[in-house]
Tab-separated table of C-alpha atoms and ligand atoms in Angstrom:
chain	number	residue	atom	x	y	z
A	1292	MET	CA	-20.376	-30.642	25.731
A	1293	LYS	CA	-22.228	-29.096	23.205
A	1294	ILE	CA	-20.625	-25.753	21.736
A	1295	GLY	CA	-21.708	-22.901	19.545
A	1296	ILE	CA	-19.066	-21.777	17.791
A	1297	THR	CA	-19.032	-18.288	15.886
A	1298	CYS	CA	-16.161	-16.776	13.575
A	1299	TYR	CA	-15.582	-15.118	10.357
A	1300	PRO	CA	-15.714	-18.186	8.221
A	1301	SER	CA	-13.322	-16.554	5.386
A	1302	MET	CA	-9.919	-17.770	4.891
A	1303	GLY	CA	-8.364	-15.453	7.686
A	1304	GLY	CA	-6.187	-17.288	10.405
A	1305	SER	CA	-8.964	-16.813	12.807
A	1306	GLY	CA	-11.625	-18.712	10.894
A	1307	ILE	CA	-9.063	-21.236	10.317
A	1308	ILE	CA	-8.252	-21.999	13.959
A	1309	ALA	CA	-11.916	-21.754	14.990
A	1310	THR	CA	-12.873	-24.285	12.324
A	1311	GLU	CA	-9.896	-26.690	12.958
A	1312	LEU	CA	-10.459	-26.322	16.653
A	1313	GLY	CA	-14.157	-27.319	15.975
A	1314	ILE	CA	-13.180	-30.316	13.914
A	1315	LYS	CA	-10.985	-31.598	16.540
A	1316	LEU	CA	-13.678	-31.307	19.368
A	1317	ALA	CA	-16.093	-32.924	17.119
A	1318	GLU	CA	-13.549	-35.667	16.793
A	1319	ARG	CA	-13.367	-36.090	20.492
A	1320	GLY	CA	-17.142	-36.168	20.548
A	1321	HIS	CA	-18.456	-33.353	21.524
A	1322	ASP	CA	-21.567	-31.622	19.527
A	1323	ILE	CA	-20.386	-28.736	17.696
A	1324	HIS	CA	-22.618	-26.108	16.171
A	1325	PHE	CA	-21.078	-23.396	13.687
A	1326	ILE	CA	-23.354	-20.454	13.913
A	1327	THR	CA	-21.861	-18.288	10.848
A	1328	SER	CA	-22.493	-16.419	7.815
A	1329	ASN	CA	-21.367	-19.435	5.805
A	1330	ILE	CA	-19.991	-22.777	6.028
A	1331	PRO	CA	-16.045	-21.959	7.236
A	1332	PHE	CA	-14.015	-22.919	4.092
A	1333	ARG	CA	-12.119	-25.731	5.621
A	1334	ILE	CA	-15.301	-27.892	6.010
A	1335	ARG	CA	-14.762	-29.603	2.779
A	1336	LYS	CA	-17.308	-32.411	3.726
A	1337	PRO	CA	-20.175	-33.335	5.931
A	1338	LEU	CA	-18.648	-34.497	9.253
A	1339	PRO	CA	-19.861	-36.258	12.299
A	1340	ASN	CA	-21.084	-33.960	15.095
A	1341	ILE	CA	-21.036	-30.856	13.298
A	1342	THR	CA	-23.690	-29.040	12.587
A	1343	PHE	CA	-23.830	-25.427	10.491
A	1344	HIS	CA	-26.158	-22.867	11.068
A	1345	GLN	CA	-26.247	-19.908	8.747
A	1346	VAL	CA	-26.917	-16.601	9.548
A	1347	GLU	CA	-28.660	-14.800	6.926
A	1348	VAL	CA	-29.371	-11.134	6.993
A	1349	ASN	CA	-32.416	-9.527	5.019
A	1350	GLN	CA	-32.304	-6.489	3.257
A	1351	TYR	CA	-35.207	-4.084	4.105
A	1352	ALA	CA	-35.467	-0.417	3.019
A	1353	VAL	CA	-35.639	1.023	6.328
A	1354	PHE	CA	-31.933	-0.318	6.928
A	1355	GLN	CA	-29.448	2.049	5.929
A	1356	TYR	CA	-27.105	-0.809	6.649
A	1357	PRO	CA	-28.196	-4.332	6.689
A	1358	PRO	CA	-28.111	-5.511	10.677
A	1359	TYR	CA	-25.915	-8.541	10.574
A	1360	ASP	CA	-25.181	-8.581	14.636
A	1361	ILE	CA	-28.846	-8.456	15.903
A	1362	THR	CA	-29.559	-11.391	13.099
A	1363	LEU	CA	-26.231	-13.184	14.475
A	1364	SER	CA	-27.346	-12.922	17.971
A	1365	THR	CA	-30.884	-13.627	17.584
A	1366	LYS	CA	-29.592	-16.725	15.491
A	1367	ILE	CA	-27.146	-17.859	18.575
A	1368	ALA	CA	-30.251	-17.520	20.884
A	1369	GLU	CA	-32.252	-19.870	18.699
A	1370	VAL	CA	-29.547	-22.413	18.722
A	1371	ILE	CA	-28.744	-22.037	22.355
A	1372	ASN	CA	-32.663	-22.967	23.161
A	1373	GLU	CA	-32.934	-25.508	19.895
A	1374	TYR	CA	-29.975	-27.707	20.955
A	1375	ASP	CA	-29.694	-27.031	24.752
A	1376	LEU	CA	-25.608	-25.692	24.378
A	1377	ASP	CA	-23.563	-25.594	27.339
A	1378	LEU	CA	-21.067	-23.079	26.211
A	1379	LEU	CA	-20.467	-20.152	23.308
A	1380	HIS	CA	-17.197	-19.930	22.068
A	1381	MET	CA	-16.958	-16.513	20.054
A	1382	HIS	CA	-14.117	-15.646	18.155
A	1383	TYR	CA	-13.261	-12.021	17.939
A	1384	ALA	CA	-14.457	-9.386	20.430
A	1385	VAL	CA	-16.170	-7.358	17.924
A	1386	PRO	CA	-18.740	-8.030	16.984
A	1387	HIS	CA	-18.899	-11.555	18.125
A	1388	ALA	CA	-18.168	-11.683	21.999
A	1389	VAL	CA	-20.578	-8.641	22.124
A	1390	CYS	CA	-23.126	-10.591	19.799
A	1391	GLY	CA	-22.800	-13.761	22.408
A	1392	ILE	CA	-23.670	-11.686	25.423
A	1393	LEU	CA	-26.705	-10.209	23.436
A	1394	ALA	CA	-27.913	-13.912	22.491
A	1395	LYS	CA	-27.326	-15.314	26.261
A	1396	GLN	CA	-29.721	-12.554	27.331
A	1397	MET	CA	-32.260	-13.203	24.477
A	1398	SER	CA	-31.829	-16.853	25.180
A	1399	GLY	CA	-32.858	-16.912	29.141
A	1400	LYS	CA	-30.113	-19.330	29.780
A	1401	ASP	CA	-27.228	-18.966	31.958
A	1402	ILE	CA	-25.069	-20.168	29.026
A	1403	LYS	CA	-21.100	-19.780	29.604
A	1404	ILE	CA	-19.144	-17.531	26.675
A	1405	MET	CA	-15.254	-17.938	26.027
A	1406	THR	CA	-13.791	-15.632	23.853
A	1407	THR	CA	-10.896	-15.667	21.602
A	1408	LEU	CA	-8.999	-12.700	20.853
A	1409	HIS	CA	-6.860	-12.813	17.450
A	1410	GLY	CA	-5.035	-9.994	17.276
A	1411	THR	CA	-6.609	-7.435	14.555
A	1412	ASP	CA	-9.526	-7.152	17.004
A	1413	ILE	CA	-7.248	-5.455	19.254
A	1414	THR	CA	-4.071	-4.262	17.710
A	1415	VAL	CA	-5.939	-2.250	14.861
A	1416	LEU	CA	-9.723	-2.168	16.551
A	1417	GLY	CA	-8.712	-1.486	19.892
A	1418	TYR	CA	-7.180	1.866	18.833
A	1419	ASP	CA	-10.880	3.029	17.071
A	1420	HIS	CA	-12.757	4.967	19.950
A	1421	SER	CA	-15.772	4.129	18.144
A	1422	LEU	CA	-15.343	0.561	19.100
A	1423	LYS	CA	-12.953	0.523	22.086
A	1424	ASN	CA	-15.939	0.413	24.431
A	1425	ALA	CA	-17.748	-2.344	22.974
A	1426	ILE	CA	-14.464	-4.199	22.862
A	1427	LYS	CA	-14.003	-3.964	26.430
A	1428	PHE	CA	-17.400	-4.607	27.451
A	1429	GLY	CA	-16.961	-8.002	25.328
A	1430	ILE	CA	-13.888	-8.613	27.184
A	1431	GLU	CA	-15.137	-8.247	30.462
A	1432	GLU	CA	-18.688	-9.917	30.011
A	1433	SER	CA	-17.037	-12.967	28.869
A	1434	ASP	CA	-16.546	-15.819	31.248
A	1435	ILE	CA	-12.810	-16.737	30.180
A	1436	VAL	CA	-10.790	-14.699	27.729
A	1437	THR	CA	-8.443	-16.349	25.516
A	1438	SER	CA	-5.581	-14.935	23.124
A	1439	VAL	CA	-3.327	-16.414	20.744
A	1440	SER	CA	-0.246	-15.167	22.259
A	1441	LYS	CA	1.238	-13.952	25.463
A	1442	SER	CA	2.199	-10.865	23.370
A	1443	LEU	CA	-1.682	-10.446	22.733
A	1444	ALA	CA	-2.854	-10.696	25.942
A	1445	GLN	CA	-0.467	-8.342	27.443
A	1446	GLN	CA	-1.192	-5.844	24.501
A	1447	THR	CA	-4.982	-6.317	25.088
A	1448	GLN	CA	-4.595	-5.283	28.755
A	1449	GLU	CA	-2.597	-2.174	27.883
A	1450	ILE	CA	-4.753	-1.006	24.992
A	1451	ILE	CA	-8.235	-1.875	26.043
A	1452	GLU	CA	-7.303	-0.702	29.283
A	1453	THR	CA	-8.671	-3.760	31.058
A	1454	SER	CA	-7.589	-6.133	34.303
A	1455	LYS	CA	-9.670	-8.975	32.906
A	1456	GLU	CA	-7.458	-12.197	33.040
A	1457	ILE	CA	-6.741	-13.187	29.452
A	1458	VAL	CA	-5.168	-16.785	28.987
A	1459	PRO	CA	-2.800	-17.384	26.220
A	1460	ILE	CA	-3.510	-20.463	24.189
A	1461	TYR	CA	-1.163	-20.681	20.976
A	1462	ASN	CA	-2.527	-21.308	17.469
A	1463	PHE	CA	-2.091	-24.972	16.107
A	1464	VAL	CA	-2.218	-26.838	12.755
A	1465	ARG	CA	-4.207	-29.947	12.285
A	1466	GLU	CA	-0.832	-32.125	11.491
A	1467	ASN	CA	-2.317	-34.192	8.463
A	1468	GLU	CA	-3.235	-31.110	6.716
A	1469	PHE	CA	0.507	-29.670	6.491
A	1470	PRO	CA	2.586	-33.226	6.353
A	1471	THR	CA	6.616	-32.550	6.475
A	1472	ILE	CA	7.204	-33.480	3.050
A	1473	ARG	CA	9.250	-32.253	0.282
A	1474	ASN	CA	7.408	-32.291	-2.814
A	1475	THR	CA	8.965	-30.109	-5.762
A	1476	ASN	CA	6.590	-31.378	-8.726
A	1477	LEU	CA	5.181	-27.463	-8.997
A	1478	LYS	CA	8.607	-26.134	-9.415
A	1479	GLN	CA	8.153	-27.051	-12.975
A	1480	TYR	CA	4.759	-25.703	-13.518
A	1481	TYR	CA	5.915	-22.465	-12.086
A	1482	GLY	CA	8.731	-22.045	-14.117
A	1483	ILE	CA	11.359	-22.770	-11.087
A	1484	GLU	CA	14.538	-24.133	-11.787
A	1485	ASP	CA	15.592	-27.239	-9.796
A	1486	ASP	CA	18.805	-25.241	-8.488
A	1487	GLU	CA	16.783	-22.076	-7.546
A	1488	LYS	CA	15.646	-21.703	-3.562
A	1489	VAL	CA	12.387	-20.666	-3.282
A	1490	ILE	CA	11.479	-18.353	-0.478
A	1491	ILE	CA	7.676	-18.033	0.370
A	1492	HIS	CA	5.443	-15.658	2.090
A	1493	VAL	CA	1.671	-16.059	2.434
A	1494	SER	CA	-0.837	-13.284	3.845
A	1495	ASN	CA	-3.605	-11.016	3.239
A	1496	PHE	CA	-1.665	-8.223	1.840
A	1497	ARG	CA	-2.344	-5.544	4.404
A	1498	ALA	CA	-0.092	-2.904	5.156
A	1499	VAL	CA	0.896	-4.397	8.417
A	1500	LYS	CA	2.446	-7.570	6.808
A	1501	ARG	CA	5.151	-5.440	5.476
A	1502	ILE	CA	5.522	-7.036	2.307
A	1503	ASP	CA	7.949	-4.373	1.043
A	1504	THR	CA	10.676	-5.526	3.651
A	1505	VAL	CA	9.717	-9.154	2.204
A	1506	ILE	CA	10.721	-8.153	-1.268
A	1507	GLU	CA	13.427	-5.973	-0.430
A	1508	THR	CA	14.689	-9.149	1.525
A	1509	PHE	CA	14.198	-11.148	-1.492
A	1510	ALA	CA	16.041	-8.679	-3.590
A	1511	LYS	CA	19.093	-8.825	-0.959
A	1512	ILE	CA	19.016	-12.714	-1.226
A	1513	HIS	CA	18.691	-13.055	-5.157
A	1514	LYS	CA	21.536	-10.930	-5.724
A	1515	GLN	CA	23.875	-13.241	-3.793
A	1516	MET	CA	22.026	-17.031	-4.948
A	1517	ALA	CA	19.423	-18.163	-7.704
A	1518	SER	CA	15.962	-18.020	-6.378
A	1519	LYS	CA	12.581	-17.589	-6.786
A	1520	LEU	CA	10.154	-15.655	-3.952
A	1521	LEU	CA	6.368	-16.770	-4.320
A	1522	LEU	CA	4.321	-14.442	-2.963
A	1523	ILE	CA	0.578	-16.074	-2.160
A	1524	GLY	CA	-2.410	-13.566	-1.324
A	1525	ASP	CA	-4.208	-10.675	-2.316
A	1526	GLY	CA	-5.186	-7.754	-0.607
A	1527	PRO	CA	-4.751	-3.735	-0.510
A	1528	GLU	CA	-1.036	-3.666	-0.878
A	1529	LEU	CA	-0.825	-6.201	-4.020
A	1530	MET	CA	-0.487	-3.523	-6.871
A	1531	ASP	CA	2.024	-1.204	-4.637
A	1532	MET	CA	4.007	-4.465	-4.516
A	1533	LYS	CA	3.962	-5.359	-7.902
A	1534	GLN	CA	5.563	-1.869	-8.778
A	1535	LEU	CA	8.096	-2.460	-6.005
A	1536	ALA	CA	9.075	-5.518	-7.877
A	1537	LYS	CA	9.492	-3.735	-11.124
A	1538	ASP	CA	11.388	-0.997	-9.287
A	1539	LEU	CA	13.905	-2.922	-7.890
A	1540	ASP	CA	14.026	-4.510	-11.525
A	1541	ILE	CA	13.213	-8.464	-9.866
A	1542	GLU	CA	9.917	-9.029	-11.420
A	1543	GLU	CA	10.374	-11.766	-13.093
A	1544	TYR	CA	11.709	-13.870	-10.079
A	1545	ILE	CA	8.756	-13.026	-8.117
A	1546	ILE	CA	5.786	-15.491	-8.492
A	1547	PHE	CA	2.596	-13.862	-7.391
A	1548	LEU	CA	-0.254	-16.445	-6.758
A	1549	GLY	CA	-3.077	-14.216	-5.590
A	1550	LYS	CA	-5.241	-15.940	-3.148
A	1551	GLN	CA	-5.173	-19.687	-2.999
A	1552	ASP	CA	-7.314	-21.950	-0.813
A	1553	TRP	CA	-4.822	-24.644	-0.125
A	1554	VAL	CA	-1.471	-23.537	0.511
A	1555	SER	CA	0.054	-26.991	1.816
A	1556	GLU	CA	1.691	-27.875	-1.630
A	1557	PHE	CA	3.586	-24.597	-2.140
A	1558	TYR	CA	4.828	-25.103	1.311
A	1559	GLN	CA	6.182	-28.532	0.323
A	1560	LEU	CA	8.395	-27.031	-2.505
A	1561	ALA	CA	9.734	-23.858	-0.329
A	1562	ASP	CA	13.235	-23.460	1.585
A	1563	LEU	CA	12.538	-20.406	3.550
A	1564	VAL	CA	9.611	-18.676	4.709
A	1565	LEU	CA	9.375	-15.190	5.659
A	1566	LEU	CA	6.990	-13.162	7.805
A	1567	LEU	CA	8.392	-9.932	8.423
A	1568	SER	CA	5.207	-7.960	9.797
A	1569	GLU	CA	4.819	-4.947	12.144
A	1570	LYS	CA	1.628	-6.101	14.068
A	1571	GLU	CA	1.212	-10.224	14.224
A	1572	SER	CA	-0.099	-11.625	17.254
A	1573	PHE	CA	0.915	-15.083	15.915
A	1574	GLY	CA	1.737	-15.605	12.397
A	1575	LEU	CA	-0.120	-19.036	11.699
A	1576	THR	CA	0.924	-19.288	8.319
A	1577	LEU	CA	4.599	-19.314	9.890
A	1578	LEU	CA	2.980	-22.486	11.792
A	1579	GLU	CA	2.149	-24.124	8.831
A	1580	ALA	CA	5.172	-23.486	6.959
A	1581	MET	CA	7.273	-24.892	9.700
A	1582	LYS	CA	5.131	-27.896	10.323
A	1583	SER	CA	6.039	-28.508	6.875
A	1584	GLY	CA	9.515	-28.697	7.150
A	1585	VAL	CA	10.333	-24.697	5.795
A	1586	VAL	CA	12.811	-22.818	8.064
A	1587	PRO	CA	11.383	-19.439	8.883
A	1588	VAL	CA	12.765	-15.544	9.188
A	1589	GLY	CA	10.398	-13.514	11.082
A	1590	SER	CA	10.142	-10.227	12.805
A	1591	THR	CA	10.170	-9.416	16.458
A	1592	ALA	CA	6.501	-7.877	16.077
A	1593	GLY	CA	4.044	-9.350	18.551
A	1594	GLY	CA	3.631	-13.167	18.687
A	1595	ILE	CA	6.229	-14.085	16.016
A	1596	LYS	CA	9.064	-14.279	18.692
A	1597	GLU	CA	6.856	-16.863	20.731
A	1598	VAL	CA	6.693	-18.899	17.599
A	1599	ILE	CA	10.471	-18.843	16.507
A	1600	ARG	CA	13.104	-19.458	19.166
A	1601	HIS	CA	15.933	-17.095	17.400
A	1602	GLY	CA	18.849	-18.989	16.621
A	1603	GLU	CA	17.498	-22.556	17.230
A	1604	THR	CA	14.239	-22.914	15.012
A	1605	GLY	CA	14.645	-19.757	12.596
A	1606	TYR	CA	15.769	-15.991	13.193
A	1607	LEU	CA	13.725	-12.902	14.141
A	1608	VAL	CA	14.945	-9.503	12.943
A	1609	ASP	CA	14.027	-5.894	13.553
A	1610	VAL	CA	10.836	-4.886	12.063
A	1611	GLY	CA	11.991	-3.192	8.525
A	1612	ASP	CA	15.190	-4.666	8.738
A	1613	SER	CA	15.846	-6.242	5.307
A	1614	SER	CA	19.609	-6.628	5.786
A	1615	GLN	CA	19.604	-8.677	8.596
A	1616	ALA	CA	16.847	-10.710	7.179
A	1617	SER	CA	18.721	-11.275	4.206
A	1618	GLU	CA	21.679	-12.145	5.969
A	1619	TYR	CA	20.150	-14.831	8.331
A	1620	ALA	CA	18.210	-16.171	5.102
A	1621	LEU	CA	21.363	-16.544	3.228
A	1622	LYS	CA	23.101	-18.068	6.114
A	1623	LEU	CA	20.612	-20.924	6.171
A	1624	LEU	CA	19.900	-21.241	2.554
A	1625	THR	CA	23.836	-21.825	2.002
A	1626	ASP	CA	24.323	-24.239	5.218
A	1627	ASP	CA	22.555	-27.617	4.438
A	1628	THR	CA	24.022	-28.759	7.963
A	1629	LEU	CA	22.771	-25.565	9.803
A	1630	TYR	CA	19.621	-25.863	7.696
A	1631	ASN	CA	18.838	-29.494	8.921
A	1632	LYS	CA	19.801	-28.710	12.369
A	1633	PHE	CA	17.195	-26.020	12.934
A	1634	GLN	CA	14.810	-27.890	10.946
A	1635	GLN	CA	14.797	-30.640	13.364
A	1636	THR	CA	14.939	-28.800	16.356
A	1637	MET	CA	12.004	-26.803	14.634
A	1638	LEU	CA	9.775	-29.864	14.275
A	1639	LYS	CA	10.448	-31.133	17.671
A	1640	ASP	CA	9.664	-27.490	19.300
A	1641	ILE	CA	6.389	-27.236	17.372
A	1642	GLU	CA	5.159	-30.866	18.419
A	1643	GLN	CA	6.076	-29.867	21.999
A	1644	ARG	CA	4.348	-26.614	22.179
A	1645	PHE	CA	1.746	-26.207	19.349
A	1646	SER	CA	0.410	-29.500	18.711
A	1647	SER	CA	-3.103	-30.109	18.044
A	1648	ASP	CA	-3.973	-32.603	20.786
A	1649	LEU	CA	-1.915	-29.977	23.084
A	1650	ILE	CA	-3.902	-26.960	22.400
A	1651	THR	CA	-7.340	-28.992	22.223
A	1652	ASP	CA	-6.955	-30.359	25.537
A	1653	GLN	CA	-6.148	-26.639	26.642
A	1654	TYR	CA	-9.229	-25.510	25.343
A	1655	GLU	CA	-11.375	-28.405	26.417
A	1656	TYR	CA	-9.596	-27.518	30.095
A	1657	TYR	CA	-10.975	-24.037	30.196
A	1658	TYR	CA	-14.376	-24.975	28.807
A	1659	ARG	CA	-14.628	-27.455	31.783
A	1660	GLN	CA	-13.449	-24.615	34.146
A	1661	MET	CA	-16.205	-22.114	32.811
A	1662	LEU	CA	-18.887	-24.768	33.168
A	1663	GLU	CA	-17.506	-26.102	36.848
A	1664	GLY	CA	-17.653	-21.913	37.944
A	1665	ASN	CA	-13.971	-21.736	38.346
A	1666	HIS	CA	-13.398	-18.357	36.638
A	1667	ASP	CA	-13.647	-14.452	37.748
B	2318	LIG	O1	-3.159	-12.232	9.865
B	2318	LIG	C1	-4.456	-11.383	9.361
B	2318	LIG	O2	-4.679	-10.222	9.275
B	2318	LIG	C2	-5.845	-12.326	9.643
B	2318	LIG	C3	-6.135	-12.493	11.130
B	2318	LIG	C4	-7.621	-12.982	11.205
B	2318	LIG	O3	-7.824	-12.271	12.005
B	2318	LIG	O4	-7.862	-14.076	10.833
B	2318	LIG	O5	-5.143	-13.418	11.694
B	2318	LIG	C5	-4.880	-12.931	12.979
B	2318	LIG	O6	-5.288	-14.072	13.379
B	2318	LIG	C6	-4.661	-15.589	13.349
B	2318	LIG	C7	-5.353	-16.537	14.170
B	2318	LIG	O7	-5.220	-16.684	15.517
B	2318	LIG	C8	-3.193	-15.025	13.830
B	2318	LIG	O8	-2.283	-16.003	13.482
B	2318	LIG	C9	-2.551	-13.747	13.170
B	2318	LIG	O9	-1.470	-13.627	13.798
B	2318	LIG	C10	-3.341	-12.849	13.189
B	2318	LIG	N1	-2.867	-11.594	12.524
B	2318	LIG	C11	-2.623	-10.074	13.042
B	2318	LIG	O10	-2.245	-10.274	14.438
B	2318	LIG	C12	-1.932	-9.103	12.050
């Protein structure tokens, strides 16, 4: 199949999934065309069957804002015609699904469109009245819409008020990117003692990630055992979180690492991952950590409860409940037998439910359904 993919090429989870899926599909012999503002960051070198088409927005004095959406749609239409694409896979309802629909009209071809919803496009933007109708239009005019969890599918129907069928297809990681190995070499580099447990959290430091609860949880763990918290990421909450660490008098035990392109090595030295968000459609960072062998404690928000099997592959707590989170963390960190049992179950579970082959099969299946006209 000849497939056009549009996503945000930056480090966000949606861009990562779109890119990794493109790579898997290219490995299976499909012709993949990324139509994006930059080369997706996970593409480190030229790969067979992958072509990149850059969307460049020109600035003219007549525009108050450069018209990215129009330029993107024009570029997609060009690529549809030039390469005779079979289908478009748009990641994010706005603007990408809407741009795909516009591009289809511009191209004059009856190309099929799949839209994948990732979370923020619904659970945050969906409440914005200036965008809601555009999101609804993007969803309803797509041939097939997928979401990265069952929870997001249900939330979309409620928030956007649409009866469009939404097919949940989970996130995945390419297995070789996150090997299940323990490598504590970096510990010394960051001043972490051998006997200290390492807790990790990775996010874009937005308020929805509830890093305050992560830090409060860590403060409670730290009272009971020698430990360090690795906080990876950057965003609007960073300065407030540094202040919270000072206020709780634990700043010397928290390592703020800023934005990191490659997180795999940090997971290899971690003992526990925390993702305690108040909104989270899936939590790709959880899966990356879990594939690396790190057992999680997560919140019950959104799709996290579909990723972690409570009491089997990790633990779930209510949003904001740092006491329960620290109790579960301590239970895991003080009992090697329990930890190893969870780790084994977790590795089997992610292989069965989130393997890159299984998820790529599911996307391919729905691509074929679209091309055969088997959709509403
Ligand atoms: O986590 C973020 O805020 C980034 C965001 C994005 O749009 O790239 O991630 C969303 O998509 C990921 C990939 O599908 C999901 O794993 C994340 O859970 C989701 N984030 C939220 O729902 C907040």
